[in-house]
Short mmCIF file of C-alpha atoms in Angstrom, two decimals:
data_model
loop_
_atom_site.label_atom_id
_atom_site.label_comp_id
_atom_site.label_asym_id
_atom_site.label_seq_id
_atom_site.Cartn_x
_atom_site.Cartn_y
_atom_site.Cartn_z
CA UNK A 60 116.20 134.37 127.44
CA UNK A 61 115.99 133.36 123.82
CA UNK A 62 118.92 132.30 121.67
CA UNK A 63 118.64 131.77 117.94
CA UNK A 64 121.72 130.40 116.20
CA UNK A 65 122.17 129.65 112.52
CA UNK A 66 124.88 129.17 109.91
CA UNK A 67 123.36 131.78 107.58
CA UNK A 68 121.00 134.77 107.74
CA UNK A 69 118.24 132.62 106.25
CA UNK A 70 118.44 130.34 109.28
CA UNK A 71 118.02 133.32 111.62
CA UNK A 72 114.98 134.39 109.60
CA UNK A 73 113.44 130.92 109.95
CA UNK A 74 114.37 130.84 113.64
CA UNK A 75 112.41 134.05 114.14
CA UNK A 76 109.47 132.39 112.35
CA UNK A 77 109.66 129.51 114.83
CA UNK A 78 109.73 131.98 117.72
CA UNK A 79 106.65 133.81 116.43
CA UNK A 80 104.85 130.46 116.07
CA UNK A 81 105.44 129.83 119.80
CA UNK A 82 103.69 133.07 120.76
CA UNK A 83 99.93 133.41 121.23
CA UNK A 84 97.92 133.87 118.03
CA UNK A 85 97.19 137.47 119.07
CA UNK A 86 100.72 138.35 117.93
CA UNK A 87 99.18 138.94 114.48
CA UNK A 88 96.82 141.69 115.71
CA UNK A 89 97.68 145.22 114.66
CA UNK A 90 96.57 146.69 117.99
CA UNK A 91 97.41 145.81 121.58
CA UNK A 92 95.45 142.86 122.98
CA UNK A 93 94.77 142.85 126.73
CA UNK A 94 94.68 139.74 128.90
CA UNK A 95 97.16 137.69 126.88
CA UNK A 96 100.02 135.90 128.60
CA UNK A 97 102.98 136.84 126.39
CA UNK A 98 105.25 134.02 127.50
CA UNK A 99 107.23 131.64 125.32
CA UNK A 100 107.32 128.08 126.62
CA UNK A 101 110.69 126.74 127.69
CA UNK A 102 111.85 124.63 124.79
CA UNK A 103 114.79 123.62 122.64
CA UNK A 104 114.23 123.50 118.88
CA UNK A 105 116.73 122.14 116.41
CA UNK A 106 115.22 122.77 113.03
CA UNK A 107 116.18 122.36 109.41
CA UNK A 108 114.03 121.87 106.33
CA UNK A 109 113.19 118.29 105.45
CA UNK A 110 112.82 119.26 101.79
CA UNK A 111 114.92 121.86 99.95
CA UNK A 112 111.94 122.88 97.77
CA UNK A 113 108.99 124.08 99.88
CA UNK A 114 106.67 125.81 97.50
CA UNK A 115 103.34 127.39 96.72
CA UNK A 116 101.65 127.78 93.33
CA UNK A 117 99.46 130.81 92.58
CA UNK A 118 97.39 131.10 89.39
CA UNK A 119 96.60 134.77 88.75
CA UNK A 120 95.49 134.17 85.16
CA UNK A 121 92.03 132.93 85.98
CA UNK A 122 91.63 135.07 89.10
CA UNK A 123 93.85 138.17 89.05
CA UNK A 124 94.95 139.55 92.41
CA UNK A 125 96.69 142.78 93.34
CA UNK A 126 100.33 143.30 94.26
CA UNK A 127 99.20 144.02 97.82
CA UNK A 128 97.42 140.64 97.99
CA UNK A 129 100.46 138.83 96.57
CA UNK A 130 102.62 140.42 99.26
CA UNK A 131 100.20 139.10 101.90
CA UNK A 132 100.57 135.62 100.38
CA UNK A 133 104.36 135.99 100.51
CA UNK A 134 104.22 137.03 104.17
CA UNK A 135 102.23 133.90 105.00
CA UNK A 136 104.63 131.74 102.98
CA UNK A 137 107.59 133.24 104.85
CA UNK A 138 105.91 132.59 108.21
CA UNK A 139 105.53 128.94 107.19
CA UNK A 140 109.16 128.75 106.02
CA UNK A 141 108.24 128.21 102.39
CA UNK A 142 111.00 129.11 99.94
CA UNK A 143 109.50 128.86 96.44
CA UNK A 144 106.69 130.90 94.88
CA UNK A 145 105.51 129.38 91.59
CA UNK A 146 103.73 132.27 89.86
CA UNK A 147 101.42 131.24 87.01
CA UNK A 148 101.40 134.33 84.75
CA UNK A 149 99.99 133.16 81.40
CA UNK A 150 97.04 131.00 80.48
CA UNK A 151 94.12 130.72 78.03
CA UNK A 152 92.08 132.95 80.35
CA UNK A 153 94.55 135.82 80.73
CA UNK A 154 98.04 137.15 80.12
CA UNK A 155 99.33 138.87 83.28
CA UNK A 156 102.87 140.09 82.56
CA UNK A 157 103.80 143.25 80.69
CA UNK A 158 106.10 142.69 77.71
CA UNK A 159 106.75 146.13 76.22
CA UNK A 160 107.74 144.72 72.82
CA UNK A 161 104.27 143.07 72.59
CA UNK A 162 101.75 145.57 74.06
CA UNK A 163 98.66 143.68 72.82
CA UNK A 164 99.44 140.91 75.31
CA UNK A 165 98.12 143.26 78.01
CA UNK A 166 95.73 145.47 76.01
CA UNK A 167 93.94 142.41 74.55
CA UNK A 168 95.18 139.29 76.36
CA UNK A 169 94.79 140.59 79.91
CA UNK A 170 91.02 141.14 79.65
CA UNK A 171 88.20 138.65 79.24
CA UNK A 172 84.46 139.15 79.24
CA UNK A 173 82.68 136.41 81.14
CA UNK A 174 79.45 134.80 79.94
CA UNK A 175 77.46 137.01 82.35
CA UNK A 176 79.02 140.16 80.83
CA UNK A 177 81.36 140.88 83.73
CA UNK A 178 84.90 141.83 82.87
CA UNK A 179 87.92 140.18 84.44
CA UNK A 180 91.17 142.01 83.78
CA UNK A 181 94.55 142.96 85.10
CA UNK A 182 98.27 142.56 84.58
CA UNK A 183 101.52 143.32 86.35
CA UNK A 184 103.86 145.96 85.01
CA UNK A 185 107.54 145.17 84.77
CA UNK A 186 108.12 147.42 87.78
CA UNK A 187 105.47 145.54 89.81
CA UNK A 188 107.08 142.23 88.85
CA UNK A 189 110.47 143.53 90.07
CA UNK A 190 108.84 144.78 93.28
CA UNK A 191 107.28 141.38 94.01
CA UNK A 192 110.50 139.50 93.20
CA UNK A 193 112.45 141.79 95.56
CA UNK A 194 109.79 141.48 98.28
CA UNK A 195 109.95 137.69 98.00
CA UNK A 196 113.76 137.69 98.05
CA UNK A 197 113.72 139.71 101.28
CA UNK A 198 111.81 136.75 102.76
CA UNK A 199 114.14 134.13 101.26
CA UNK A 200 111.56 133.09 98.69
CA UNK A 201 112.51 132.41 95.07
CA UNK A 202 109.97 133.39 92.42
CA UNK A 203 109.50 130.85 89.64
CA UNK A 204 107.47 132.44 86.82
CA UNK A 205 105.39 130.20 84.60
CA UNK A 206 104.85 131.29 81.00
CA UNK A 207 103.16 128.48 79.12
CA UNK A 208 103.67 127.50 75.53
CA UNK A 209 102.82 126.18 73.03
CA UNK A 210 99.47 125.38 74.69
CA UNK A 211 97.42 127.27 77.24
CA UNK A 212 98.15 130.41 75.24
CA UNK A 213 94.78 131.57 73.92
CA UNK A 214 95.08 134.97 75.63
CA UNK A 215 98.35 135.58 73.75
CA UNK A 216 96.88 134.23 70.50
CA UNK A 217 93.88 136.56 70.92
CA UNK A 218 96.39 139.42 70.95
CA UNK A 219 98.53 138.08 68.10
CA UNK A 220 96.44 135.63 66.00
CA UNK A 221 99.21 135.34 63.40
CA UNK A 222 101.11 133.23 65.96
CA UNK A 223 98.49 130.46 65.73
CA UNK A 224 98.26 127.87 62.97
CA UNK A 225 94.81 129.03 61.82
CA UNK A 226 95.25 132.81 62.34
CA UNK A 227 91.56 132.99 63.33
CA UNK A 228 90.35 135.74 65.66
CA UNK A 229 89.92 134.68 69.29
CA UNK A 230 89.20 136.10 72.70
CA UNK A 231 90.73 134.95 75.97
CA UNK A 232 88.95 131.77 77.01
CA UNK A 233 86.12 132.06 79.56
CA UNK A 234 85.88 128.38 80.47
CA UNK A 235 88.47 126.01 81.87
CA UNK A 236 89.68 122.92 80.05
CA UNK A 237 91.93 122.06 77.15
CA UNK A 238 92.09 124.50 74.27
CA UNK A 239 93.07 123.09 70.88
CA UNK A 240 94.28 126.45 69.54
CA UNK A 241 97.98 126.77 70.40
CA UNK A 242 101.08 128.64 69.25
CA UNK A 243 102.08 127.33 65.84
CA UNK A 244 105.58 125.99 66.41
CA UNK A 245 106.06 125.33 62.68
CA UNK A 246 106.00 129.03 61.75
CA UNK A 247 109.25 131.00 61.89
CA UNK A 248 107.47 134.14 63.17
CA UNK A 249 106.08 132.23 66.14
#
């Protein structure tokens, strides 16, 4: 038999992750796999996390990915007993979170045209953000959003140039590196 004991539901969840890790790799197949010995080795595992913060950082500003893909990432994190998802949502290259009070953040800041003419775009609605946070919570993963300022904000400044010190017109940045144009902290409006 198999016995999983824990002091909290989270421990049972992680215990099930350990059990799945003991099974053959074919456990991840969606269809039945023939010729696999579905036995769990006799073992005793006493497990607890060595570190309270076991995290993963995902930058969707430079390379936007869908909600479905993020959920796949979260499933993998849960299987590895990770408990923090650091979600990089703003950057010079793209603004990825809907703020209804500032619609240009997504109509302007969420789209960039690369040097080859290809367009890279996308953002998450408030509902999609809530969906991902709930999905992560169901897997005992905390979501830590990253919204950068005053630097790394060219996508936001492209949408609202009056928030910069120069008020020049910009586009979301198409190269990586340090951008000198930042939010102007000395202006009351900013």
